[in-house]
Coordinates of C-alpha atoms in Angstrom, one line a residue:
M1 CA 12.9 6.5 -15.1
M2 CA 14.9 4.7 -12.4
N3 CA 13.0 2.3 -10.1
I4 CA 12.7 4.1 -6.7
P5 CA 13.4 1.9 -3.7
M6 CA 10.4 1.9 -1.3
H7 CA 10.8 -0.9 1.3
R8 CA 14.6 -0.7 1.6
F9 CA 14.9 1.4 4.8
K10 CA 17.7 -0.1 6.9
Y11 CA 16.6 0.1 10.5
T12 CA 18.7 -1.0 13.4
K13 CA 17.3 -4.0 15.1
L14 CA 17.3 -2.5 18.5
S15 CA 17.6 -4.9 21.3
K16 CA 15.2 -4.9 24.3
D17 CA 18.0 -3.3 26.4
Q18 CA 18.5 -0.6 23.9
V19 CA 14.8 0.1 23.6
T20 CA 14.5 0.2 27.5
R21 CA 17.3 2.7 27.7
K22 CA 15.9 4.9 25.0
L23 CA 12.4 4.9 26.6
A24 CA 13.8 6.4 29.7
A25 CA 13.1 9.7 28.1
T26 CA 9.4 9.2 28.2
A27 CA 9.6 9.7 32.0
A28 CA 9.2 13.4 31.2
G29 CA 5.9 12.7 29.3
P30 CA 5.0 13.5 25.7
K31 CA 6.1 16.7 24.1
S32 CA 3.7 19.0 22.4
A33 CA 3.9 22.1 20.2
S34 CA 0.5 23.2 21.4
Q35 CA -0.6 23.9 24.9
L36 CA -1.5 20.7 26.6
S37 CA -4.9 20.5 28.4
G38 CA -5.3 20.7 32.3
V39 CA -9.0 19.6 32.1
L40 CA -8.3 16.4 34.1
A41 CA -6.1 18.1 36.8
G42 CA -7.5 17.2 40.3
K43 CA -9.9 14.5 39.0
S44 CA -10.0 10.8 39.4
L45 CA -11.2 8.3 36.8
K46 CA -12.0 4.6 37.2
I47 CA -12.0 3.1 33.6
V48 CA -13.4 -0.3 33.2
T49 CA -12.7 -2.2 30.0
D50 CA -14.3 -5.3 28.6
D51 CA -12.2 -8.4 29.2
G52 CA -9.3 -6.0 29.9
P53 CA -7.7 -4.0 32.7
V54 CA -9.5 -1.7 35.2
L55 CA -7.5 1.5 35.3
H56 CA -7.6 3.7 38.5
Y57 CA -6.4 7.3 37.5
A58 CA -5.7 10.2 39.8
F59 CA -4.6 13.3 38.0
K60 CA -2.4 15.2 40.5
S61 CA -1.9 18.2 38.1
A62 CA -1.9 19.0 34.4
N63 CA 1.0 16.8 33.7
R64 CA 1.3 14.2 36.5
L65 CA -0.9 11.3 37.3
T66 CA -1.0 8.1 39.3
L67 CA -2.2 4.8 37.8
A68 CA -3.2 1.6 39.6
E69 CA -4.0 -1.4 37.3
G70 CA -6.7 -3.5 39.0
N71 CA -5.5 -4.2 42.7
A72 CA -1.9 -3.3 41.9
S73 CA 0.0 -0.5 43.7
A74 CA -0.3 2.9 42.1
A75 CA 2.6 4.2 40.0
E76 CA 3.3 7.8 39.2
A77 CA 3.9 9.1 35.6
A78 CA 4.0 12.2 33.5
Y79 CA 1.3 12.6 30.9
G80 CA -0.2 14.9 28.3
A81 CA -3.8 15.6 27.4
L82 CA -5.5 17.3 24.6
E83 CA -9.2 18.0 24.0
L84 CA -11.4 17.8 20.9
K85 CA -15.1 18.4 21.2
Q86 CA -16.4 16.5 24.2
M87 CA -13.4 14.1 24.0
V88 CA -10.3 14.2 26.1
F89 CA -7.3 12.2 24.9
F90 CA -4.4 11.5 27.3
S91 CA -1.2 9.6 26.9
H92 CA 1.5 8.3 29.2
M93 CA 4.1 5.6 29.6
V94 CA 4.5 3.5 32.7
P95 CA 7.8 4.1 34.4
G96 CA 10.1 1.1 34.6
T97 CA 8.2 -0.8 32.0
L98 CA 8.1 -1.1 28.2
K99 CA 4.4 -0.2 28.0
G100 CA 2.1 2.7 28.2
F101 CA -1.6 3.8 27.8
N102 CA -3.4 6.1 25.4
V103 CA -6.9 6.9 26.5
F104 CA -9.9 8.5 24.7
V105 CA -12.6 9.5 27.2
D106 CA -16.0 10.9 26.1
L107 CA -16.9 13.3 28.9
K108 CA -20.6 13.3 27.8
S109 CA -21.3 9.6 27.4
H110 CA -18.6 8.4 29.7
L111 CA -17.4 5.8 27.2
A112 CA -13.8 5.2 26.8
T113 CA -11.4 3.5 24.5
V114 CA -7.9 2.5 25.7
F115 CA -4.9 1.8 23.5
E116 CA -2.4 -0.2 25.6
V117 CA 1.0 -0.1 23.8
W118 CA 4.2 -1.8 24.4
F119 CA 7.6 -2.7 22.9
A120 CA 9.5 -6.0 22.7
G121 CA 6.4 -7.9 21.5
G122 CA 8.0 -11.4 20.9
K123 CA 6.2 -13.2 18.2
D124 CA 3.0 -12.5 16.4
P125 CA 0.1 -15.1 16.3
S126 CA 1.6 -16.6 13.1
G127 CA 4.9 -17.3 14.8
Q128 CA 6.9 -14.5 13.1
Q129 CA 9.5 -12.9 15.3
L130 CA 8.7 -9.3 15.9
D131 CA 11.3 -6.5 16.2
D132 CA 11.7 -5.2 19.7
R133 CA 11.4 -1.7 18.3
E134 CA 7.9 -2.3 16.8
V135 CA 5.1 -0.7 18.8
Q136 CA 2.4 -3.3 19.7
R137 CA -1.1 -2.4 20.6
Q138 CA -4.2 -3.8 22.2
V139 CA -7.5 -1.9 21.9
W140 CA -9.8 -2.1 24.9
F141 CA -13.3 -0.8 24.8
G142 CA -15.0 0.3 28.1
Y143 CA -16.4 3.2 30.2
V144 CA -15.8 5.5 33.0
D145 CA -17.3 4.1 36.2
V146 CA -19.4 6.9 37.8
A147 CA -20.6 6.3 41.3
G148 CA -24.4 5.9 41.5
K149 CA -24.8 5.4 37.7
K150 CA -25.4 2.3 35.8
A151 CA -22.7 1.2 33.5
P152 CA -23.6 2.3 29.8
E153 CA -24.6 -0.5 27.5
E154 CA -23.1 0.9 24.3
R155 CA -19.3 1.0 23.5
H156 CA -17.2 2.7 20.9
H157 CA -16.6 0.0 18.2
F158 CA -14.7 -0.8 15.1
T159 CA -16.1 0.7 11.9
N160 CA -16.1 0.9 8.1
R161 CA -17.5 4.3 8.2
L162 CA -14.1 5.9 7.2
E163 CA -13.5 3.4 4.4
G164 CA -12.6 5.2 1.2
T165 CA -12.1 8.6 2.7
G166 CA -8.9 10.6 2.2
M167 CA -7.5 13.5 4.2
Y168 CA -4.7 15.9 4.1
W169 CA -3.3 16.9 7.5
K170 CA -0.9 19.6 8.8
Q171 CA 0.2 19.1 12.3
D172 CA 1.2 22.0 14.7
T173 CA 4.8 20.6 14.2
G174 CA 4.6 21.7 10.6
I175 CA 4.6 18.1 9.4
E176 CA 2.2 17.4 6.5
T177 CA 0.8 14.0 5.5
I178 CA -1.9 12.7 3.2
D179 CA -3.8 9.8 5.0
L180 CA -5.9 7.6 2.8
Y181 CA -8.3 5.1 4.4
P182 CA -9.3 2.7 1.6
S183 CA -9.4 -0.5 3.7
I184 CA -10.9 -1.4 7.0
I185 CA -7.6 -3.0 8.4
S186 CA -5.0 -0.9 6.5
S187 CA -4.3 2.6 5.3
N188 CA -2.1 4.5 2.9
F189 CA 0.0 7.5 4.0
I190 CA 2.1 9.9 2.0
E191 CA 4.7 11.8 3.9
V192 CA 4.5 15.2 2.2
T193 CA 7.3 16.8 4.3
R194 CA 9.3 14.0 6.0
H195 CA 10.4 12.2 2.9
A196 CA 12.0 13.5 -0.3
D197 CA 10.3 11.0 -2.6
D198 CA 6.6 11.2 -3.4
L199 CA 5.8 7.5 -2.4
S200 CA 2.9 6.1 -0.4
Y201 CA 3.1 3.4 2.2
C202 CA 0.7 0.9 3.7
S203 CA 0.5 0.0 7.3
P204 CA -2.0 -2.0 9.5
S205 CA -4.7 0.4 11.0
D206 CA -7.7 0.5 13.3
Y207 CA -10.8 2.6 12.8
I208 CA -13.0 3.1 15.8
L209 CA -16.3 4.9 15.7
V210 CA -17.1 7.4 18.6
N211 CA -20.0 9.0 16.9
D212 CA -21.0 10.3 13.4
N213 CA -18.3 12.8 13.2
L214 CA -15.6 11.6 15.6
V215 CA -13.3 8.6 14.6
I216 CA -10.2 7.2 16.3
Y217 CA -7.5 6.0 13.8
D218 CA -4.1 4.5 14.3
R219 CA -1.4 3.0 12.1
T220 CA 1.8 1.2 13.0
E221 CA 4.6 1.1 10.4
C222 CA 5.3 -2.5 11.1
E223 CA 7.4 -3.2 8.1
F224 CA 9.4 0.0 8.3
S225 CA 10.6 1.6 11.6
G226 CA 7.8 0.2 13.8
I227 CA 6.6 3.7 14.8
M228 CA 3.0 4.3 15.7
T229 CA 0.7 7.2 14.9
L230 CA -2.6 7.5 16.7
Y231 CA -5.3 10.2 16.5
L232 CA -8.9 11.3 17.0
L233 CA -10.4 13.1 14.1
D234 CA -13.4 15.3 13.8
L235 CA -15.1 15.2 10.4
F236 CA -17.2 18.3 11.1
T237 CA -14.3 20.6 11.7
E238 CA -11.6 18.6 9.9
T239 CA -9.3 18.8 12.9
Q240 CA -7.4 16.1 15.0
V241 CA -5.5 15.5 18.2
G242 CA -2.9 12.8 18.2
M243 CA 0.1 11.1 19.5
R244 CA 3.3 9.6 17.8
L245 CA 5.4 7.0 19.5
G246 CA 8.4 5.0 18.4
F247 CA 11.8 5.1 16.9
N248 CA 12.4 6.8 13.5
E249 CA 14.8 5.9 10.8
K250 CA 17.7 7.5 12.8
D251 CA 16.7 5.3 15.8
E252 CA 15.7 8.5 17.6
L253 CA 12.7 8.2 20.0
E254 CA 9.7 10.2 19.0
Y255 CA 7.1 10.7 21.7
Y256 CA 4.9 13.7 21.2
M257 CA 1.3 14.8 21.1
Y258 CA -0.1 17.2 18.5
R259 CA -3.0 19.0 17.0
G260 CA -3.7 19.1 13.4
A261 CA -5.9 20.7 10.8
G262 CA -6.8 19.4 7.4
K263 CA -9.4 18.7 4.8
I264 CA -11.1 15.9 3.1
V265 CA -9.5 15.3 -0.4
G266 CA -11.8 12.8 -1.8
Q267 CA -13.8 9.6 -1.4
L268 CA -13.6 6.1 -3.0
T269 CA -16.9 4.3 -3.5
S270 CA -17.3 1.4 -1.2
L271 CA -18.8 -1.8 -2.6
A272 CA -19.7 -3.4 0.7
P273 CA -23.3 -4.3 1.4
F274 CA -25.5 -1.6 2.9
D275 CA -26.0 -3.6 6.0
E276 CA -22.3 -4.0 6.6
H277 CA -21.1 -1.7 9.4
G278 CA -17.6 -3.0 9.9
K279 CA -18.0 -3.9 13.6
T280 CA -16.4 -7.3 12.8
V281 CA -13.9 -8.2 10.0
N282 CA -14.3 -11.2 7.7
L283 CA -11.1 -11.5 5.7
A284 CA -12.1 -14.3 3.5
M285 CA -10.8 -13.6 -0.1
G286 CA -13.2 -11.8 -2.5
G287 CA -15.1 -14.1 -4.7
A288 CA -15.3 -16.9 -2.2
P289 CA -18.7 -17.4 -0.4
A290 CA -18.9 -15.8 2.9
K291 CA -19.6 -19.3 4.5
A292 CA -16.2 -20.4 3.3
A293 CA -14.4 -18.1 5.7
K294 CA -12.7 -20.0 8.5
A295 CA -14.6 -20.0 11.8
A296 CA -13.0 -17.8 14.5
P297 CA -11.3 -19.9 17.2
A298 CA -13.1 -20.1 20.5
G299 CA -12.2 -17.5 23.1
P300 CA -10.6 -14.1 22.8
P301 CA -7.7 -13.5 20.2
P302 CA -4.2 -13.3 21.4
K303 CA -3.4 -10.0 23.0
G304 CA -2.1 -7.5 20.4
Q305 CA -3.2 -9.6 17.4
R306 CA -3.7 -7.7 14.2
T307 CA -3.6 -8.4 10.5
V308 CA -0.2 -7.5 9.3
Y309 CA 1.2 -8.2 5.8
R310 CA 4.8 -9.2 6.2
P311 CA 5.8 -10.6 2.8
G312 CA 9.4 -9.6 3.1
R313 CA 9.9 -12.0 6.1
T314 CA 8.6 -15.0 4.2
F315 CA 10.0 -14.4 0.7
K316 CA 12.8 -16.7 -0.2
N317 CA 15.8 -14.7 -1.3
M318 CA 17.4 -16.3 -4.3
T319 CA 20.7 -15.4 -6.0
P320 CA 20.8 -14.5 -9.7
E321 CA 22.6 -17.8 -10.4
E322 CA 19.9 -19.8 -8.7
V323 CA 17.2 -18.0 -10.6
Q324 CA 19.1 -18.6 -13.9
R325 CA 19.4 -22.3 -13.2
A326 CA 15.8 -22.5 -12.3
A327 CA 14.8 -20.6 -15.6
E328 CA 17.0 -23.0 -17.6
K329 CA 14.9 -25.9 -16.2
S330 CA 11.5 -24.1 -16.7
T331 CA 10.7 -20.9 -18.5
V332 CA 6.9 -21.0 -19.0
T333 CA 5.5 -18.7 -21.7
F334 CA 2.1 -18.8 -23.6
T335 CA 0.4 -21.9 -24.6
G336 CA 0.1 -22.3 -28.4
D337 CA -3.6 -23.0 -28.4
P338 CA -5.7 -19.9 -28.0
N339 CA -8.5 -21.9 -26.5
A340 CA -6.3 -23.6 -23.9
P341 CA -6.2 -22.3 -20.3
Q342 CA -3.5 -19.7 -19.8
Q343 CA -2.0 -21.8 -17.1
Q344 CA 0.8 -19.4 -16.2
A345 CA -1.7 -16.5 -15.8
G346 CA -3.7 -18.2 -13.0
M347 CA -6.5 -16.1 -11.5
M348 CA -5.2 -13.0 -13.1
G349 CA -5.9 -14.2 -16.7
G350 CA -9.6 -14.8 -16.5
H351 CA -10.7 -11.8 -18.5
L352 CA -8.4 -11.6 -21.5
L353 CA -9.1 -9.7 -24.7
P354 CA -9.0 -11.7 -28.0
F355 CA -5.5 -12.0 -29.4
S356 CA -5.0 -9.5 -32.1
D357 CA -3.8 -10.1 -35.7
L358 CA -3.1 -6.5 -36.5
L359 CA 0.7 -7.1 -36.6
V360 CA 0.5 -10.4 -38.6
G361 CA 2.6 -10.1 -41.8
K362 CA 4.1 -6.8 -40.9
E363 CA 7.8 -5.9 -40.8
F364 CA 9.0 -2.9 -38.9
T365 CA 11.8 -1.4 -36.9
L366 CA 11.5 0.0 -33.4
R367 CA 13.9 2.7 -32.4
Y368 CA 14.1 3.9 -28.9
D369 CA 15.9 7.0 -27.7
N370 CA 19.4 6.3 -26.4
E371 CA 19.0 2.6 -26.8
G372 CA 21.5 2.0 -29.6
P373 CA 20.5 0.0 -32.8
G374 CA 16.9 -0.5 -33.5
W375 CA 15.0 -3.8 -33.2
E376 CA 13.7 -5.3 -36.5
Y377 CA 10.6 -7.4 -36.3
K378 CA 8.9 -9.8 -38.6
V379 CA 5.5 -11.0 -37.4
L380 CA 4.8 -14.5 -38.8
D381 CA 1.4 -15.2 -37.4
I382 CA -0.9 -14.6 -34.4
Y383 CA 1.5 -16.5 -32.1
N384 CA 5.0 -16.2 -33.5
L385 CA 7.4 -13.4 -34.6
Q386 CA 11.1 -13.0 -35.4
W387 CA 13.3 -10.2 -34.3
R388 CA 16.9 -9.2 -34.5
K389 CA 19.1 -6.2 -33.6
E390 CA 19.6 -3.8 -36.4
G391 CA 23.0 -4.6 -38.1
T392 CA 22.9 -8.3 -37.4
T393 CA 21.9 -11.1 -39.7
A394 CA 20.5 -13.9 -37.6
W395 CA 16.8 -13.8 -36.7
Q396 CA 15.5 -15.0 -33.3
K397 CA 12.1 -16.6 -33.2
E398 CA 9.8 -15.9 -30.2
T399 CA 6.2 -16.8 -29.3
Y400 CA 4.4 -13.7 -28.5
R401 CA 0.8 -12.4 -27.7
A402 CA -0.7 -9.1 -28.9
F403 CA -3.9 -7.2 -27.9
E404 CA -5.6 -4.3 -29.4
A405 CA -5.8 -2.1 -26.3
D406 CA -7.4 0.8 -28.2
E407 CA -8.1 1.6 -31.8
K408 CA -5.1 0.4 -33.7
L409 CA -3.0 0.6 -30.6
V410 CA -1.3 -2.8 -30.1
F411 CA 0.3 -4.1 -26.9
F412 CA 2.5 -7.2 -27.4
G413 CA 5.0 -9.0 -25.4
H414 CA 7.6 -11.8 -25.5
I415 CA 10.4 -13.3 -23.6
V416 CA 14.0 -12.7 -24.9
T417 CA 15.1 -16.3 -25.4
G418 CA 18.7 -17.0 -24.2
S419 CA 18.9 -13.8 -22.2
N420 CA 20.9 -13.9 -18.9
P421 CA 19.4 -12.7 -16.7
V422 CA 16.1 -13.7 -18.3
S423 CA 14.4 -10.7 -19.8
C424 CA 11.2 -9.7 -21.6
R425 CA 9.7 -6.9 -23.6
R426 CA 6.2 -5.4 -23.5
I427 CA 5.7 -3.1 -26.4
A428 CA 2.9 -0.5 -27.0
L429 CA 2.9 0.3 -30.7
D430 CA 0.5 2.9 -32.1
L431 CA -0.3 2.1 -35.7
T432 CA -1.8 5.5 -36.3
N433 CA 1.3 7.6 -35.6
G434 CA 4.2 5.2 -35.0
L435 CA 4.9 6.1 -31.5
T436 CA 6.0 3.3 -29.3
T437 CA 6.9 2.7 -25.7
A438 CA 8.7 -0.5 -24.4
I439 CA 8.8 -1.7 -20.9
L440 CA 12.0 -3.7 -20.5
S441 CA 12.2 -6.1 -17.6
W442 CA 14.7 -8.7 -16.4
M443 CA 15.1 -10.9 -13.4
G444 CA 17.1 -9.6 -10.5
T445 CA 17.5 -6.5 -8.5
E446 CA 20.4 -5.3 -6.3
Y447 CA 18.4 -7.0 -3.4
Y448 CA 17.1 -10.3 -4.8
G449 CA 17.7 -12.4 -7.8
N450 CA 14.1 -13.4 -8.0
E451 CA 12.7 -9.9 -8.0
V452 CA 12.1 -8.1 -11.3
S453 CA 13.8 -4.9 -12.4
Y454 CA 12.1 -2.8 -15.2
R455 CA 12.4 0.5 -17.0
A456 CA 10.5 2.3 -19.7
V457 CA 12.0 3.5 -23.1
F458 CA 10.3 5.8 -25.6
G459 CA 10.7 5.9 -29.4
A460 CA 9.1 5.6 -32.8
A461 CA 8.6 2.9 -35.4
E462 CA 9.7 2.8 -39.0
M463 CA 7.0 0.8 -40.9
E464 CA 5.2 1.0 -44.2
G465 CA 2.2 3.4 -44.2
V466 CA 3.1 5.1 -41.0
N467 CA 4.7 8.5 -40.8
A468 CA 6.3 8.6 -37.3
P469 CA 7.2 11.9 -35.6
R470 CA 10.8 12.8 -35.0
Y471 CA 10.6 14.5 -31.7
V472 CA 7.2 13.7 -30.1
R473 CA 7.1 10.8 -27.7
H474 CA 4.9 9.1 -25.1
G475 CA 5.8 10.2 -21.6
F476 CA 5.4 9.6 -17.9
T477 CA 2.2 11.0 -16.5
D478 CA 0.6 12.0 -13.2
E479 CA -3.0 12.0 -14.6
L480 CA -3.9 8.9 -12.6
V481 CA -2.7 10.2 -9.3
G482 CA -5.4 9.8 -6.7
R483 CA -7.6 7.4 -8.7
G484 CA -8.9 4.1 -7.6
F485 CA -10.1 1.2 -9.8
T486 CA -11.3 -2.3 -9.2
R487 CA -9.5 -5.0 -11.2
T488 CA -11.6 -8.1 -11.6
Y489 CA -9.2 -10.7 -13.0
S490 CA -11.6 -13.6 -12.7
D491 CA -14.6 -14.6 -10.8
Q492 CA -12.3 -15.7 -8.0
M493 CA -10.1 -12.6 -7.7
T494 CA -10.9 -8.9 -7.5
S495 CA -8.5 -6.3 -6.2
M496 CA -8.3 -2.5 -6.2
H497 CA -5.4 -0.4 -7.6
L498 CA -5.0 2.8 -5.9
Y499 CA -2.7 5.2 -7.7
T500 CA -1.5 7.2 -4.8
T501 CA 1.4 9.2 -6.4
A502 CA 3.2 9.5 -9.8
H503 CA 5.8 7.0 -8.5
S504 CA 3.8 4.5 -6.4
S505 CA 0.7 2.5 -6.1
S506 CA -1.0 0.0 -3.8
W507 CA -3.2 -3.0 -4.4
T508 CA -6.0 -4.1 -1.9
I509 CA -7.7 -7.5 -1.8
Y510 CA -11.5 -7.5 -1.5
T511 CA -13.0 -9.7 1.2
A512 CA -15.9 -12.0 0.6
N513 CA -18.5 -9.2 1.2
Q514 CA -16.6 -6.7 -1.0
T515 CA -15.1 -4.8 1.9
L516 CA -11.4 -4.0 1.3
G517 CA -8.9 -5.8 3.4
M518 CA -5.3 -6.8 2.9
Q519 CA -3.1 -4.1 1.2
W520 CA 0.4 -3.7 0.0
C521 CA 2.2 -1.0 -2.0
A522 CA 5.2 -0.6 -4.3
P523 CA 6.9 1.9 -6.6
A524 CA 5.3 2.1 -10.0
L525 CA 5.4 3.9 -13.3
Y526 CA 2.7 5.5 -15.5
V527 CA 2.9 6.3 -19.2
K528 CA 0.3 8.1 -21.1
L529 CA -0.2 6.6 -24.6
R530 CA -3.5 8.5 -25.5
D531 CA -6.2 10.3 -23.7
G532 CA -7.6 7.8 -21.3
V533 CA -5.1 5.1 -22.2
Y534 CA -2.1 4.3 -20.0
I535 CA 0.6 1.9 -19.3
F536 CA 0.8 0.9 -15.6
D537 CA 3.8 -1.1 -14.4
L538 CA 4.5 -2.3 -10.8
V539 CA 6.7 -4.9 -9.1
E540 CA 5.6 -6.3 -5.9
E541 CA 8.8 -5.1 -4.2
A542 CA 9.9 -6.8 -1.0
C543 CA 7.0 -9.1 -1.5
N544 CA 7.0 -11.8 -4.2
G545 CA 9.0 -9.9 -6.7
A546 CA 6.4 -10.3 -9.5
E547 CA 5.7 -7.7 -12.1
T548 CA 2.3 -6.5 -13.4
C549 CA 2.5 -4.6 -16.7
I550 CA -0.8 -3.5 -18.2
I551 CA -2.5 -1.0 -20.4
E552 CA -5.5 0.5 -19.0
N553 CA -8.3 1.9 -21.1
E554 CA -10.7 4.1 -19.2
K555 CA -13.2 4.1 -22.1
T556 CA -13.7 0.4 -22.2
K557 CA -12.9 -0.2 -18.5
R558 CA -10.4 -2.9 -19.5
A559 CA -6.8 -3.7 -18.4
I560 CA -4.8 -6.0 -20.4
G561 CA -1.2 -7.0 -20.3
F562 CA 1.5 -9.3 -19.0
G563 CA 2.9 -10.7 -15.8
F564 CA 6.6 -11.7 -15.2
S565 CA 8.0 -13.5 -12.3
G566 CA 10.6 -16.0 -11.2
G567 CA 11.5 -18.3 -8.4
E568 CA 12.4 -21.9 -7.4
R569 CA 10.0 -23.3 -10.1
G570 CA 11.5 -21.2 -12.8
V571 CA 10.4 -18.1 -14.7
S572 CA 6.9 -17.3 -15.9
F573 CA 5.8 -14.9 -18.6
G574 CA 2.0 -14.8 -18.6
L575 CA -1.1 -12.9 -19.5
I576 CA -3.2 -10.5 -17.4
G577 CA -6.7 -9.4 -18.2
A578 CA -9.2 -7.6 -16.0
I579 CA -12.5 -5.7 -16.1
A580 CA -12.5 -2.4 -14.2
R581 CA -14.8 -0.3 -12.2
D582 CA -14.0 3.4 -11.5
L583 CA -14.2 4.0 -7.7
G584 CA -13.5 7.7 -7.8
G585 CA -10.4 9.3 -6.3
Y586 CA -8.6 11.9 -4.3
D587 CA -7.6 15.5 -5.3
I588 CA -4.0 15.3 -4.1
K589 CA -1.7 16.0 -7.0
H590 CA -1.2 19.6 -5.9
F591 CA 0.4 18.4 -2.7
L592 CA 3.0 16.4 -4.5
G593 CA 6.0 17.1 -6.9
P594 CA 9.3 18.9 -6.3
K595 CA 9.2 21.2 -3.4
A596 CA 11.3 22.6 -0.7
K597 CA 11.4 20.2 2.3
G598 CA 11.3 22.5 5.3
V599 CA 10.6 19.8 7.9

């Protein structure tokens, strides 16, 4: 299996002038495959938002309106509107500017939520420069001012009620997506029709509760094209009305409204407290006491602020030569004392299995298909082995660690000393049938010298007492697609692995109250070793470049394996051990796989 690039889309850094010129097309209003609504034609609305703008709307027709912000002069614009239940959603840009408004109005309660959107956002609150093409947003909660009526006390508000839900959607455009909502600040989405590869992506998201069945959702593909998708969904009827705004991978402007129909495809179990409703977000890391969270600064947050994971912008790109020089100064492998702290594992090595002695004293040859000469091994003790390539005479000694991941199924790993680039092997060896799978990894990709490359090879062992098959092999699998598991690596770190497709995965960090928060995703591979026992391998691509390679045993709810990474401090080959909980999953496999892409 070749590694599938995920975060490597090359978008043009459109200038503010280019964005301005392209946005001129929005003067005609949003397109729509479905009939737009005229419910607002002839009406006027005064929308008052908390700590935000007061918007005076006059709807001249079904597609033209005037807007006055506060005491400013009115401007005329084209708009589109769609209805869902008692809600009307309308969208427009403001002519002569880089901004627009997307407004959800509850015609019964007179509550309103306003998404003010704009381009050319400057810098984010952390000081990182934002691309001019990335859609920014500010959410304003408010109400429609009705003459003679007191302003309502309630508001729409942020929520965790959708956390863990997954939905399949098909728009009236023919576009199909799978939207998974595992976090309260992020979401996963799989483009069933737009992209040729079955990969999931993560983007910062908002979830706003209108009532028990109506929820407003948005995502902005901040680390990709910067495009925004925004919709209102009805859980009763499993329908949606939405809007998409921004520039796609071809730098084409998309601005359209749509209707969609779908279905719920599953639900992950939330571990948040029962009295946690998600109205505010505490992003303190899981395992830390809630009181340790930093106090929010006084006053309102900067306009447009949102939690966005941008690791690719802070990752230091090293050359292969720089990584090799760093590795020659420091390549950290396992400590010799089994009772000593696994310093290179850090928080991810807190729940290790005991080191296994099943291989001690054994000699064997591992042959992998299409890999040339076999590898001959002599296992000296619980910490050290020798190996050589078949047909050579000199043995190379390595320190290694082995774990019994399932009954007589050994998972062992070691660095290949002297390799350039630095490489390592993680080998699953089934002592009951001789089948073996190796994950071969090395420092460097075509993008970064300090990002890990990896691949799986399949074969069989020649060893005393084992009659290995000639044709049967382990193989890649999609059995884990849609599943979610917690991984508690130590009392200080728990995350969730969400296995979104057969070629990708995401990991999400738990907050202090066990709500799911920060999320990232990457290509991955999955190998079935036995029923309920799998290899999972992922590199944090366009992030820190580090690899996680583990065997997962669904029977014991254990994950055990190895981490591999490199950087300015050298190369590290360490241990990973975690206790798991099964959170459920999504029934989505039948949407994926080779298919005709008609959209």
